[in-house]
mmCIF file of C-alpha atoms and ligand atoms in Angstrom:
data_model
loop_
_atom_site.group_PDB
_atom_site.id
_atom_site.type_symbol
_atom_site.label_atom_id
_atom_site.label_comp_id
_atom_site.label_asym_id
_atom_site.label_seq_id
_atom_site.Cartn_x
_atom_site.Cartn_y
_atom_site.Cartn_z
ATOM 1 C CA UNK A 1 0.000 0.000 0.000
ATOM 2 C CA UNK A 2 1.353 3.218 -0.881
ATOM 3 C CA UNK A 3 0.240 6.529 0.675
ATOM 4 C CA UNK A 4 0.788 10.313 -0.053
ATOM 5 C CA UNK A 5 0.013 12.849 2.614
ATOM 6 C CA UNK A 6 -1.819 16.299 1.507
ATOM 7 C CA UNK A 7 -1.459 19.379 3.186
ATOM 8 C CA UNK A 8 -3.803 21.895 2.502
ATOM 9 C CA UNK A 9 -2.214 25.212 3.984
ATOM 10 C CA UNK A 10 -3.211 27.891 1.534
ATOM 11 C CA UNK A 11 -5.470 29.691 3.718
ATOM 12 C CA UNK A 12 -4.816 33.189 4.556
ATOM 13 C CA UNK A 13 -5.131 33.697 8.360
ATOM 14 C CA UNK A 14 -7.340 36.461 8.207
ATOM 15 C CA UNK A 15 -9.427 35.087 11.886
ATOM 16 C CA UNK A 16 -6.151 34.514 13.194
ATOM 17 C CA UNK A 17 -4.562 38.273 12.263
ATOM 18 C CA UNK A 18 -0.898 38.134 12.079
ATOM 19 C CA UNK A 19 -0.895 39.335 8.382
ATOM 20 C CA UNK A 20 0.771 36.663 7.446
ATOM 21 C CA UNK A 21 -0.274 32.861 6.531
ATOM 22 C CA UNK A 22 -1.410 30.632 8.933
ATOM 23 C CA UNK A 23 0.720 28.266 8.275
ATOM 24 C CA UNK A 24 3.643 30.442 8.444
ATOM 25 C CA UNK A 25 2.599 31.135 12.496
ATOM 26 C CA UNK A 26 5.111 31.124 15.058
ATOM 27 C CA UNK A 27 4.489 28.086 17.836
ATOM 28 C CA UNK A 28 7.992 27.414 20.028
ATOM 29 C CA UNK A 29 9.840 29.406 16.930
ATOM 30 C CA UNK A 30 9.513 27.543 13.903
ATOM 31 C CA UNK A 31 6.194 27.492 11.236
ATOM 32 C CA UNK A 32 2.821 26.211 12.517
ATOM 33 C CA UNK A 33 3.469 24.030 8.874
ATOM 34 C CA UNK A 34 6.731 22.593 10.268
ATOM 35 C CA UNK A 35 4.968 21.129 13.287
ATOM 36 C CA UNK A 36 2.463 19.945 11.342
ATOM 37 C CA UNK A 37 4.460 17.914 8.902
ATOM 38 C CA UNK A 38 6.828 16.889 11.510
ATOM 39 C CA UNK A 39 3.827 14.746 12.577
ATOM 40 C CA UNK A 40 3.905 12.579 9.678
ATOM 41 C CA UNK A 41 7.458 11.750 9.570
ATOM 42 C CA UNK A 42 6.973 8.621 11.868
ATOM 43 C CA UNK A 43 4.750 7.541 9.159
ATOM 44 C CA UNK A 44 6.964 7.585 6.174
ATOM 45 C CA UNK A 45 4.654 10.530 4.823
ATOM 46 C CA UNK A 46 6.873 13.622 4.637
ATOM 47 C CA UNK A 47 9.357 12.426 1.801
ATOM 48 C CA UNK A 48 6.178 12.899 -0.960
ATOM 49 C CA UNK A 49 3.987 15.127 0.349
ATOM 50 C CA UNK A 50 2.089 17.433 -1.346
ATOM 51 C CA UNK A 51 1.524 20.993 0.493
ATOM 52 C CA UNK A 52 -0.566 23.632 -1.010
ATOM 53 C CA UNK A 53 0.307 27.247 -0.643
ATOM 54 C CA UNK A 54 -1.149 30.340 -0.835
ATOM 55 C CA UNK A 55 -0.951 32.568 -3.838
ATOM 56 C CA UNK A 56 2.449 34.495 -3.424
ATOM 57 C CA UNK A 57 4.139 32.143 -1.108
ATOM 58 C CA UNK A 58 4.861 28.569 -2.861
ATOM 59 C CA UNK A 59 8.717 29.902 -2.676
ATOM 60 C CA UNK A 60 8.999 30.838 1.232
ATOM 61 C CA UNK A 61 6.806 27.212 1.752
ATOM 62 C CA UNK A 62 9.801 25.371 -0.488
ATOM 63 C CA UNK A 63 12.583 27.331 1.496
ATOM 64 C CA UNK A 64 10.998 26.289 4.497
ATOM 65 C CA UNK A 65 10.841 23.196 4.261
ATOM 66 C CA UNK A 66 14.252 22.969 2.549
ATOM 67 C CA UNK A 67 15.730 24.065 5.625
ATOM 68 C CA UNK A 68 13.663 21.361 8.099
ATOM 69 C CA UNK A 69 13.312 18.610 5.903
ATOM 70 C CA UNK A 70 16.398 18.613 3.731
ATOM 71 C CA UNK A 71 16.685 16.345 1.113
ATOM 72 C CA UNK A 72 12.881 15.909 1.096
ATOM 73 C CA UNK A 73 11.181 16.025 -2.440
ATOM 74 C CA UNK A 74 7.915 17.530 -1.305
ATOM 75 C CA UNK A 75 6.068 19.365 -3.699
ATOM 76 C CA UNK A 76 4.287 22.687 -2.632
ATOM 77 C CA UNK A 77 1.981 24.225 -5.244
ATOM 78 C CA UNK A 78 -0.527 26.856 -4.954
ATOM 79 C CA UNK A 79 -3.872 26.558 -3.370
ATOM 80 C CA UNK A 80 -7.183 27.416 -4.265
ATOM 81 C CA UNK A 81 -9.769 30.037 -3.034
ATOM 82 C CA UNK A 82 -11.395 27.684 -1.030
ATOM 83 C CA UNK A 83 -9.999 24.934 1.189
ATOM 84 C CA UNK A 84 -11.813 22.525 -1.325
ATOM 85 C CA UNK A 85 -9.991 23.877 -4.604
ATOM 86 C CA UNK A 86 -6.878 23.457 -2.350
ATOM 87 C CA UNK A 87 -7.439 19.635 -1.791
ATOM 88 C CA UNK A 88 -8.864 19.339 -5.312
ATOM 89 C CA UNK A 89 -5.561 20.489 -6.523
ATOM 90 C CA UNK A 90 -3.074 18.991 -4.097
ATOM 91 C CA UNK A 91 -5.120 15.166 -4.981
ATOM 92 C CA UNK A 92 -4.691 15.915 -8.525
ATOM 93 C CA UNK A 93 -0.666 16.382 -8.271
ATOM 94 C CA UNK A 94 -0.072 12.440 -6.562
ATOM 95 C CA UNK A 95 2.120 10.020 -8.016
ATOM 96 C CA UNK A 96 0.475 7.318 -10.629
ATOM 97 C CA UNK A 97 1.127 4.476 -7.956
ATOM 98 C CA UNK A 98 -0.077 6.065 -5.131
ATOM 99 C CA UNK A 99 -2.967 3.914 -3.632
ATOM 100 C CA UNK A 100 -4.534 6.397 -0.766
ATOM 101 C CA UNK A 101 -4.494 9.593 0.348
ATOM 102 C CA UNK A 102 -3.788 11.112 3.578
ATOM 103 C CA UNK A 103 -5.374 14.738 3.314
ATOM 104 C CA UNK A 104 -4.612 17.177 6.688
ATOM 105 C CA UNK A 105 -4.922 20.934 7.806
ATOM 106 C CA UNK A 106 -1.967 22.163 8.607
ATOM 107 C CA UNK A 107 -3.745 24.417 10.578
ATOM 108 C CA UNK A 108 -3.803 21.393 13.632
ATOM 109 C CA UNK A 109 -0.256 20.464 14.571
ATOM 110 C CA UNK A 110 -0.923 17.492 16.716
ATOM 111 C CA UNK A 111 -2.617 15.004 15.110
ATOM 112 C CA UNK A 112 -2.760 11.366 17.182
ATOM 113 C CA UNK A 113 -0.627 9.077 15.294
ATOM 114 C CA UNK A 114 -2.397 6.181 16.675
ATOM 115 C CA UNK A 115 -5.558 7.893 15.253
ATOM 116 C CA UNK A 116 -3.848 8.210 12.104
ATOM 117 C CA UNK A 117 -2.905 4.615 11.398
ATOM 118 C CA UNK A 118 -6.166 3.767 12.329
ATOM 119 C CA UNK A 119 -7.406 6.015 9.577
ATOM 120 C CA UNK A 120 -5.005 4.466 7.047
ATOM 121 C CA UNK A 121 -6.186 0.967 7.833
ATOM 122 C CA UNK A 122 -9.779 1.805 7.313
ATOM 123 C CA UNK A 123 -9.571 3.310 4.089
ATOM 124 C CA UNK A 124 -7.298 0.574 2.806
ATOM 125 C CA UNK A 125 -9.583 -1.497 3.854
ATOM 126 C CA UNK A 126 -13.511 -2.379 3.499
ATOM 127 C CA UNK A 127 -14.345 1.424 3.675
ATOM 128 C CA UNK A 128 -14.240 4.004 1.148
ATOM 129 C CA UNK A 129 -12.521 6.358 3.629
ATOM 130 C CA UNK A 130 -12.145 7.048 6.879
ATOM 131 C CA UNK A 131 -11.824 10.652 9.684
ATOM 132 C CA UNK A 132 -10.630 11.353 12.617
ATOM 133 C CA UNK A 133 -13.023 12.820 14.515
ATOM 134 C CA UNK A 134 -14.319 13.487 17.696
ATOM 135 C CA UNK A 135 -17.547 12.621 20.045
ATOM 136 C CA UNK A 136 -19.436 15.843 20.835
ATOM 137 C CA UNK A 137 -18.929 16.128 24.643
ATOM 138 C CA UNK A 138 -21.222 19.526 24.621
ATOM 139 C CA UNK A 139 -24.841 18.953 23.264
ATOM 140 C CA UNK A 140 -25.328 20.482 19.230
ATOM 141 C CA UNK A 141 -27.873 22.760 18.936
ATOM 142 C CA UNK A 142 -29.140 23.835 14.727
ATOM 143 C CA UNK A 143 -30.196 27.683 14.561
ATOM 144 C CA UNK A 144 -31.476 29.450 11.632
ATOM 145 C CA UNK A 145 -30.363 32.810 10.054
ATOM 146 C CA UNK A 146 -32.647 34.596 12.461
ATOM 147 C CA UNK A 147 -30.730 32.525 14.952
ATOM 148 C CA UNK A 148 -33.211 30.578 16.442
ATOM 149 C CA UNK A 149 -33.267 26.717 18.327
ATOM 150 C CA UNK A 150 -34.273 25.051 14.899
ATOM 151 C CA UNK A 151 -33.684 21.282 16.141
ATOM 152 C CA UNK A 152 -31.245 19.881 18.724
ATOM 153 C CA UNK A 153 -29.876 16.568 17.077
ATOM 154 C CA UNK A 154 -29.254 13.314 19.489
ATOM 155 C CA UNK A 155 -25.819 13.995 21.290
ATOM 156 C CA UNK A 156 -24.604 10.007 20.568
ATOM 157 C CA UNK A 157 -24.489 10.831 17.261
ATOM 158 C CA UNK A 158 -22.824 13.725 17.112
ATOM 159 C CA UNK A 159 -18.551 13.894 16.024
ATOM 160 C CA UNK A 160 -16.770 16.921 16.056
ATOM 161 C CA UNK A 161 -15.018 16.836 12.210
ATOM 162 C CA UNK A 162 -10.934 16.778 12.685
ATOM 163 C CA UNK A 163 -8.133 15.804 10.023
ATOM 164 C CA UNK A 164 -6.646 13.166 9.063
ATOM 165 C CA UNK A 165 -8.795 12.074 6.465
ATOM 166 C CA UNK A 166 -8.017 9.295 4.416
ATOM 167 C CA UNK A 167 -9.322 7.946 1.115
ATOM 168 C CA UNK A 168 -8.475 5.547 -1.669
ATOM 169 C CA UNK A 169 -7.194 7.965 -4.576
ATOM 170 C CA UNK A 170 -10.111 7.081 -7.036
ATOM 171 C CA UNK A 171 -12.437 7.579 -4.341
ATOM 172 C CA UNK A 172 -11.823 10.924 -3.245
ATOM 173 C CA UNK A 173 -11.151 12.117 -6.660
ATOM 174 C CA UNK A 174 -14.262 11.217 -7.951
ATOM 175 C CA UNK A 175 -15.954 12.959 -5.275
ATOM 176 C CA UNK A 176 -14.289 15.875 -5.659
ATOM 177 C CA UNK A 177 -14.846 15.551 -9.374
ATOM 178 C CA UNK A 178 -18.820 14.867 -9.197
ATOM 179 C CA UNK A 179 -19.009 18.042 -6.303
ATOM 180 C CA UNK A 180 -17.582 20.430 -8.325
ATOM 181 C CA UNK A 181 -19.530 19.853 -11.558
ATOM 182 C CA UNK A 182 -22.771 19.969 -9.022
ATOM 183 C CA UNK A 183 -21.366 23.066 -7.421
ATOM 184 C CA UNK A 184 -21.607 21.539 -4.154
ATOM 185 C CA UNK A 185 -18.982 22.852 -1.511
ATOM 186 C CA UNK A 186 -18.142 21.174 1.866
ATOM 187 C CA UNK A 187 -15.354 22.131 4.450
ATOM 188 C CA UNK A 188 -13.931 18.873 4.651
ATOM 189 C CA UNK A 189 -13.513 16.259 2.689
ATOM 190 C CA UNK A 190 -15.483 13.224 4.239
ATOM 191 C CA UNK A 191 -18.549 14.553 3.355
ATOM 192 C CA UNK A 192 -18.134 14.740 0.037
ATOM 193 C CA UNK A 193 -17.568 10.879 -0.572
ATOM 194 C CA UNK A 194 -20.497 10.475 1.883
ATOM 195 C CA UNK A 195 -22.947 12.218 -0.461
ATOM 196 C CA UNK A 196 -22.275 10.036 -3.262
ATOM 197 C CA UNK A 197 -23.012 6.994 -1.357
ATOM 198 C CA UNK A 198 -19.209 6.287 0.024
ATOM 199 C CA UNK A 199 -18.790 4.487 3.220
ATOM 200 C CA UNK A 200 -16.780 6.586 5.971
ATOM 201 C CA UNK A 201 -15.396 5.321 9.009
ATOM 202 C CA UNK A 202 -15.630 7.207 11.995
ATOM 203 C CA UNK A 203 -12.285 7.181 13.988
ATOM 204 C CA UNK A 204 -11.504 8.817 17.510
ATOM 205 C CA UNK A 205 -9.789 11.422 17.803
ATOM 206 C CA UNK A 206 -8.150 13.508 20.819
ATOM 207 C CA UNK A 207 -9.440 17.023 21.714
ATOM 208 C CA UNK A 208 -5.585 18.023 21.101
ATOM 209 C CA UNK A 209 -6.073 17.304 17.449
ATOM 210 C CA UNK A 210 -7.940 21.475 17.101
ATOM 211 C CA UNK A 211 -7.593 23.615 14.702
ATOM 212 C CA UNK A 212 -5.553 27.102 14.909
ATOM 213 C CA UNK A 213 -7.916 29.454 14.298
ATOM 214 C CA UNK A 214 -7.800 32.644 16.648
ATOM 215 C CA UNK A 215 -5.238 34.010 18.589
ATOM 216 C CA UNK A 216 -6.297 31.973 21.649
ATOM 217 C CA UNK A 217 -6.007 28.621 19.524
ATOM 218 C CA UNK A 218 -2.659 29.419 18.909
ATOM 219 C CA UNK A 219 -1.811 29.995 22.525
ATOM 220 C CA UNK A 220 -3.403 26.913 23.529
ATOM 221 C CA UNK A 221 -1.342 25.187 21.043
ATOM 222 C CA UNK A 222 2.043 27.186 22.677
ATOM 223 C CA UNK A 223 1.184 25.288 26.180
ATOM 224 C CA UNK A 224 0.549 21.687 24.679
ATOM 225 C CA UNK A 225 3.587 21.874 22.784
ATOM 226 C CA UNK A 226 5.521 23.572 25.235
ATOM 227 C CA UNK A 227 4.536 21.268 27.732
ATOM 228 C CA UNK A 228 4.743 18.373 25.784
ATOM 229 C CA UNK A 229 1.355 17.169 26.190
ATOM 230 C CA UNK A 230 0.715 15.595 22.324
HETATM 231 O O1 C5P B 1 -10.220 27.754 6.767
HETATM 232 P P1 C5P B 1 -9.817 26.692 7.740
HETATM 233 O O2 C5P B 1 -9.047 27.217 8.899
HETATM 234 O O3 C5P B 1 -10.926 25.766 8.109
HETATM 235 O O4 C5P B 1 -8.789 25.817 6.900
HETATM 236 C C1 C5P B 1 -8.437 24.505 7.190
HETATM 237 C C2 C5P B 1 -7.171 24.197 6.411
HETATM 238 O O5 C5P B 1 -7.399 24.410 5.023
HETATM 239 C C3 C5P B 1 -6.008 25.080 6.829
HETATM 240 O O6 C5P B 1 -4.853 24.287 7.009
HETATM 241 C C4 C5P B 1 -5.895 26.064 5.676
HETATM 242 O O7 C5P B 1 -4.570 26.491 5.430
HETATM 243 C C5 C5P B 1 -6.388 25.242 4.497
HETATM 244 N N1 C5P B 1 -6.951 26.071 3.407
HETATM 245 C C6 C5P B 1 -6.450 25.903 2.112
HETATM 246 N N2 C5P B 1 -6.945 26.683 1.092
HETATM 247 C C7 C5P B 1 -7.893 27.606 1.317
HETATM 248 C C8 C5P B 1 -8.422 27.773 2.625
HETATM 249 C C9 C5P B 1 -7.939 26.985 3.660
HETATM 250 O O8 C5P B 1 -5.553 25.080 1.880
HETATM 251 N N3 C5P B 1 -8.305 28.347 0.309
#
């Protein structure tokens, strides 16, 4: 079985507000992105990976990971408005033998490697794909634009979405394919083989696994790595 890891990291930061990429983010000194991909070396998934940049900074990504990963030959191309063009793009780039695909935000640094093999099993397996996710611990509650209780789903059934997710390559690019001719657009990538009848495995996660979005997130992130915690 051969795997490929995608990174989308072309978005721009803008909730986190440090006029720079998100990516590029400071945690302990060195990129949010270097974390990140540090993460996958223990799986034999930095050599090929494919990161996706945003427009204007494919060349700092490549000198970047130059320095920390020397000798790599990952390939960083530009992203996509959306996170979904991103993925679309970074999917369409993997090597002809490659037989699934790890996709990941670089946006969430610790991902639980445990989680992620599990994720690689399933999806190499008898599903058509598999996320991490996580059990909601809080109750969900639907509102509508006026921002009212619309409906309050079960709480057992409810996962928080998190990254890895991991698909056979013909798989996920056929569901990327069919949602973009129907216009459809999901933030992640699960979904989208889920709506055309795919079957995805749901696999636990760890409430380390967020996602830098705000300042605070990023903080938060400063005390689990700085206290070695994931
Ligand atoms: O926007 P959000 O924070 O949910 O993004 C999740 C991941 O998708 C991040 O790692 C971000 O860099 C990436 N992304 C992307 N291309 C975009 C928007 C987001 O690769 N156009």
């Amino acid at each position: 079985m051969k795997a490929q890891l995608v990174l989308p990291a072309a978005g721009q930061g803008l909730r986190l507000g440090a006029g720079q990429p998100k990516a590029l983010a400071s945690l302990g000194g060195r990129a949010l992105l270097i974390h990140t991909l540090s993460r996958f070396a223990p799986l034999g998934l930095v050599r090929t990976a494919v990161i996706l940049a945003p427009a204007g900074h494919t060349e700092t990504y490549e000198a970047l990971l130059g320095e920390f990963f020397p000798g790599h030959a990952c390939t960083v191309l530009e992203g996509g408005a959306e996170r979904q063009a991103s993925v679309e793009r970074g999917i369409a780039a993997l090597e002809g033998e490659t037989d699934i695909v790890v996709i990941h935000d670089a946006a969430r640094p610790f991902p639980p490697e445990q989680a992620v093999r599990e994720a690689m099993e399933a999806a190499n397996g008898e599903y058509d794909g598999a996320t991490v996710a996580l059990p909601c611990a809080d109750t969900i509650l639907v509102g509508d634009t006026e921002q009212l209780l619309r409906h309050t789903p079960e709480r057992r059934y409810m996962w928080a979405c998190q990254t890895p997710q991991v698909f056979p390559v013909a798989v996920i690019r056929a569901a990327h394919e069919r949602a973009r001719t129907e216009g459809f657009q999901a933030t992640d990538d699960a979904s989208l083989v889920q709506r055309m009848g795919g079957r995805v495995k749901l696999v636990h996660g760890s409430p380390l696994n967020f996602k830098v979005t705000s300042a605070a997130d990023l903080a938060l992130a400063e005390a689990v790595y700085g206290n070695a915690l994931a």
